[in-house]
Amino acid sequence: MRAKLTMLALSAALGVLAHAGAALAADPVKGEELAAMWCKSCHVITIDQERASADAPTYPWLAENRTTEALELFLAQPHSTMPTGALTPGEIRDIVAYIMTFKK
Ligand code: HEC
């Protein structure tokens, strides 16, 4: 019992560490690659891309009008046309880091 509790505490602590590490390592370059793969068909993901889908907000617009927290929260939930849970928490942070590179 004691050993099991210790293991639980340990894995919880490791989980927190891993989370902090991943947050620090949010990688906008990887985010751009993911966006080009998964989001570009609907969202304008660069400054000069031609309009994709009329009702999907552009990334530069999102950067000016949404916070990092709001975007991460949004992407953690099922997205209109995207399959639920398609993105891992790390991928979400990378994509949001990329979106935020457009903030002036
Ligand atoms: C099939 C089209 C489609 C794809 C693919 C798509 N989106 Fe969207 N997205 C939309 C539409 C339409 C909206 C606006 C309606 C809504 O908010 O659901 C939207 C809204 C959003 C928003 C705005 C939320 C807000 O705060 O208003 C974010 C952020 C977003 N998408 C991110 C992404 C990311 C990141 C990807 C790729 C991983 C992606 N989308 C892929 C169609 C798409």
PDB file of C-alpha atoms in Angstrom, residues 6-101:
ATOM      1  CA  THR A   6       4.695   6.542  -3.232  1.00  0.00           C
ATOM      2  CA  MET A   7       4.499   5.472  -6.847  1.00  0.00           C
ATOM      3  CA  LEU A   8       1.301   7.463  -7.298  1.00  0.00           C
ATOM      4  CA  ALA A   9       2.876  10.569  -5.787  1.00  0.00           C
ATOM      5  CA  LEU A  10       5.946  10.067  -7.926  1.00  0.00           C
ATOM      6  CA  SER A  11       4.052   9.705 -11.173  1.00  0.00           C
ATOM      7  CA  ALA A  12       1.933  12.755 -10.311  1.00  0.00           C
ATOM      8  CA  ALA A  13       5.100  14.764  -9.716  1.00  0.00           C
ATOM      9  CA  LEU A  14       6.601  13.510 -12.962  1.00  0.00           C
ATOM     10  CA  GLY A  15       3.403  14.395 -14.775  1.00  0.00           C
ATOM     11  CA  VAL A  16       3.631  17.974 -13.526  1.00  0.00           C
ATOM     12  CA  LEU A  17       7.290  18.149 -14.548  1.00  0.00           C
ATOM     13  CA  ALA A  18       6.583  16.742 -17.999  1.00  0.00           C
ATOM     14  CA  HIS A  19       3.790  19.260 -18.396  1.00  0.00           C
ATOM     15  CA  ALA A  20       6.013  22.184 -17.414  1.00  0.00           C
ATOM     16  CA  GLY A  21       8.743  20.931 -19.732  1.00  0.00           C
ATOM     17  CA  ALA A  22       6.380  20.614 -22.666  1.00  0.00           C
ATOM     18  CA  ALA A  23       4.936  24.083 -22.024  1.00  0.00           C
ATOM     19  CA  LEU A  24       8.417  25.590 -22.048  1.00  0.00           C
ATOM     20  CA  ALA A  25       9.243  23.686 -25.202  1.00  0.00           C
ATOM     21  CA  ALA A  26       6.225  24.895 -27.212  1.00  0.00           C
ATOM     22  CA  ASP A  27       7.697  25.001 -30.685  1.00  0.00           C
ATOM     23  CA  PRO A  28       6.184  27.416 -33.227  1.00  0.00           C
ATOM     24  CA  VAL A  29       8.170  25.858 -36.088  1.00  0.00           C
ATOM     25  CA  LYS A  30       6.627  22.478 -35.415  1.00  0.00           C
ATOM     26  CA  GLY A  31       3.317  24.299 -34.987  1.00  0.00           C
ATOM     27  CA  GLU A  32       3.586  25.725 -38.477  1.00  0.00           C
ATOM     28  CA  GLU A  33       4.208  22.255 -39.923  1.00  0.00           C
ATOM     29  CA  LEU A  34       1.177  20.884 -38.094  1.00  0.00           C
ATOM     30  CA  ALA A  35      -0.976  23.800 -39.221  1.00  0.00           C
ATOM     31  CA  ALA A  36       0.101  23.296 -42.834  1.00  0.00           C
ATOM     32  CA  MET A  37      -0.910  19.649 -42.528  1.00  0.00           C
ATOM     33  CA  TRP A  38      -4.153  19.917 -40.576  1.00  0.00           C
ATOM     34  CA  CYS A  39      -5.519  23.460 -40.630  1.00  0.00           C
ATOM     35  CA  LYS A  40      -4.539  25.130 -43.885  1.00  0.00           C
ATOM     36  CA  SER A  41      -7.424  23.729 -45.921  1.00  0.00           C
ATOM     37  CA  CYS A  42      -9.798  25.975 -43.957  1.00  0.00           C
ATOM     38  CA  HIS A  43      -7.696  28.557 -42.111  1.00  0.00           C
ATOM     39  CA  VAL A  44      -5.400  31.172 -43.551  1.00  0.00           C
ATOM     40  CA  ILE A  45      -2.235  30.210 -41.667  1.00  0.00           C
ATOM     41  CA  THR A  46       0.243  32.715 -43.144  1.00  0.00           C
ATOM     42  CA  ILE A  47       0.129  36.433 -43.946  1.00  0.00           C
ATOM     43  CA  ASP A  48       0.062  35.928 -47.712  1.00  0.00           C
ATOM     44  CA  GLN A  49      -2.043  32.786 -48.093  1.00  0.00           C
ATOM     45  CA  GLU A  50      -5.194  33.263 -50.111  1.00  0.00           C
ATOM     46  CA  ARG A  51      -8.448  32.995 -48.250  1.00  0.00           C
ATOM     47  CA  ALA A  52      -9.293  29.361 -47.539  1.00  0.00           C
ATOM     48  CA  SER A  53     -12.728  28.886 -45.988  1.00  0.00           C
ATOM     49  CA  ALA A  54     -14.865  32.005 -45.627  1.00  0.00           C
ATOM     50  CA  ASP A  55     -16.019  31.275 -42.078  1.00  0.00           C
ATOM     51  CA  ALA A  56     -12.733  30.075 -40.552  1.00  0.00           C
ATOM     52  CA  PRO A  57     -10.813  32.901 -38.821  1.00  0.00           C
ATOM     53  CA  THR A  58      -7.287  33.616 -40.124  1.00  0.00           C
ATOM     54  CA  TYR A  59      -4.322  33.003 -37.820  1.00  0.00           C
ATOM     55  CA  PRO A  60      -3.218  36.651 -37.862  1.00  0.00           C
ATOM     56  CA  TRP A  61      -6.747  37.613 -36.802  1.00  0.00           C
ATOM     57  CA  LEU A  62      -6.755  34.999 -34.032  1.00  0.00           C
ATOM     58  CA  ALA A  63      -3.400  36.260 -32.733  1.00  0.00           C
ATOM     59  CA  GLU A  64      -4.850  39.762 -32.331  1.00  0.00           C
ATOM     60  CA  ASN A  65      -8.224  38.741 -30.962  1.00  0.00           C
ATOM     61  CA  ARG A  66      -7.637  35.703 -28.769  1.00  0.00           C
ATOM     62  CA  THR A  67      -5.353  34.865 -25.857  1.00  0.00           C
ATOM     63  CA  THR A  68      -3.018  31.874 -25.756  1.00  0.00           C
ATOM     64  CA  GLU A  69      -5.181  30.395 -22.991  1.00  0.00           C
ATOM     65  CA  ALA A  70      -8.404  30.799 -24.975  1.00  0.00           C
ATOM     66  CA  LEU A  71      -6.896  29.152 -28.058  1.00  0.00           C
ATOM     67  CA  GLU A  72      -5.485  26.223 -26.083  1.00  0.00           C
ATOM     68  CA  LEU A  73      -8.841  25.718 -24.404  1.00  0.00           C
ATOM     69  CA  PHE A  74     -10.687  25.871 -27.704  1.00  0.00           C
ATOM     70  CA  LEU A  75      -8.383  23.343 -29.340  1.00  0.00           C
ATOM     71  CA  ALA A  76      -8.664  20.937 -26.413  1.00  0.00           C
ATOM     72  CA  GLN A  77     -12.367  20.547 -27.269  1.00  0.00           C
ATOM     73  CA  PRO A  78     -13.966  19.021 -30.328  1.00  0.00           C
ATOM     74  CA  HIS A  79     -13.700  21.487 -33.190  1.00  0.00           C
ATOM     75  CA  SER A  80     -16.537  22.064 -35.645  1.00  0.00           C
ATOM     76  CA  THR A  81     -15.229  19.853 -38.401  1.00  0.00           C
ATOM     77  CA  MET A  82     -12.176  18.318 -36.753  1.00  0.00           C
ATOM     78  CA  PRO A  83     -12.209  14.880 -35.133  1.00  0.00           C
ATOM     79  CA  THR A  84     -12.168  14.976 -31.331  1.00  0.00           C
ATOM     80  CA  GLY A  85      -8.780  14.579 -29.729  1.00  0.00           C
ATOM     81  CA  ALA A  86      -6.970  14.819 -33.033  1.00  0.00           C
ATOM     82  CA  LEU A  87      -4.270  16.952 -31.421  1.00  0.00           C
ATOM     83  CA  THR A  88      -2.127  16.031 -28.428  1.00  0.00           C
ATOM     84  CA  PRO A  89      -1.646  18.678 -25.704  1.00  0.00           C
ATOM     85  CA  GLY A  90       1.903  19.200 -26.988  1.00  0.00           C
ATOM     86  CA  GLU A  91       0.708  19.727 -30.550  1.00  0.00           C
ATOM     87  CA  ILE A  92      -1.911  22.189 -29.342  1.00  0.00           C
ATOM     88  CA  ARG A  93       0.779  24.242 -27.579  1.00  0.00           C
ATOM     89  CA  ASP A  94       2.982  24.166 -30.686  1.00  0.00           C
ATOM     90  CA  ILE A  95       0.180  25.343 -32.966  1.00  0.00           C
ATOM     91  CA  VAL A  96      -0.924  28.068 -30.550  1.00  0.00           C
ATOM     92  CA  ALA A  97       2.712  29.214 -30.228  1.00  0.00           C
ATOM     93  CA  TYR A  98       2.788  29.435 -34.026  1.00  0.00           C
ATOM     94  CA  ILE A  99      -0.509  31.368 -34.184  1.00  0.00           C
ATOM     95  CA  MET A 100       0.844  33.829 -31.608  1.00  0.00           C
ATOM     96  CA  THR A 101       3.872  34.620 -33.778  1.00  0.00           C
TER      97      THR A 101
END
